[in-house]
Amino acid sequence: MTITAGTLRTGHVGLNVTDVERSLAFYRDALGFELLGEGKEEGRRFAFLGRDGALVLTLWQQAQDRFTPQAAGLHHLAFSAGAIEEVRAYEERLRGLGVDFAHEGVVAHREGAASGGIFFHDPDGTRLEISVPTGAEDAPAPSASAPTCGFF
């Protein structure tokens, strides 16, 4: 059997969190994920989150400290939206929930790019992005020399 790189896709992402209930509420209420399953046994708390029954994200309560960008591992978690209007709707919802944003409003991925989105943090400080491949042509770029999703 020949293995080709084209057959691999991301199945789901697992995040370590400090408080599974708090993180579950964030990803459910702020981003609209549905709870597919959970474990509530002491020392083994977790939640499976998804859309339309498909697993997208798992939360594992086993972190002692908040996310730190200086540590090896996850850099950020990016979600793709269907249109810039959807990104703006998420921005409005997240602002209403008091979420911490890295940049003011929708920004381009780099100067002159059509792609862009919003960049923000979950309750543990994990860096998140919701973006689209087109529609951000008129949005500012936070840096002229580096990708927006690289340093926030």
C-alpha angles and dihedrals in degrees: 000000000000117000117214126190090229092073095062121090133165107271100190138322124243119207127192109224135183096223118023094194093054093046092045090054091049097049092042099043101031100037103023100240118157124228108247098175143334145196120221101177112131109264092012106069117154143147131210113212130188152138126257090355095304117123113242107156138019124199118207118191099216105103120110097192140031123272115284122197091209093066123088114253132052113027098184140324116239127199123194122224128200098236141000089256089062090051090051091049090053090048090055093047092048093048089052088055092050095246118174111248125202094207134022108262128316113350133184120252088238138346111299094009124138090208123080147118146165127313122204145142135254121226092278093048096257108158114243135185134193111191147158131215093233138018100066095087092121096042120108122250115228091215130027094204108039137047112265092226091055102064119032 
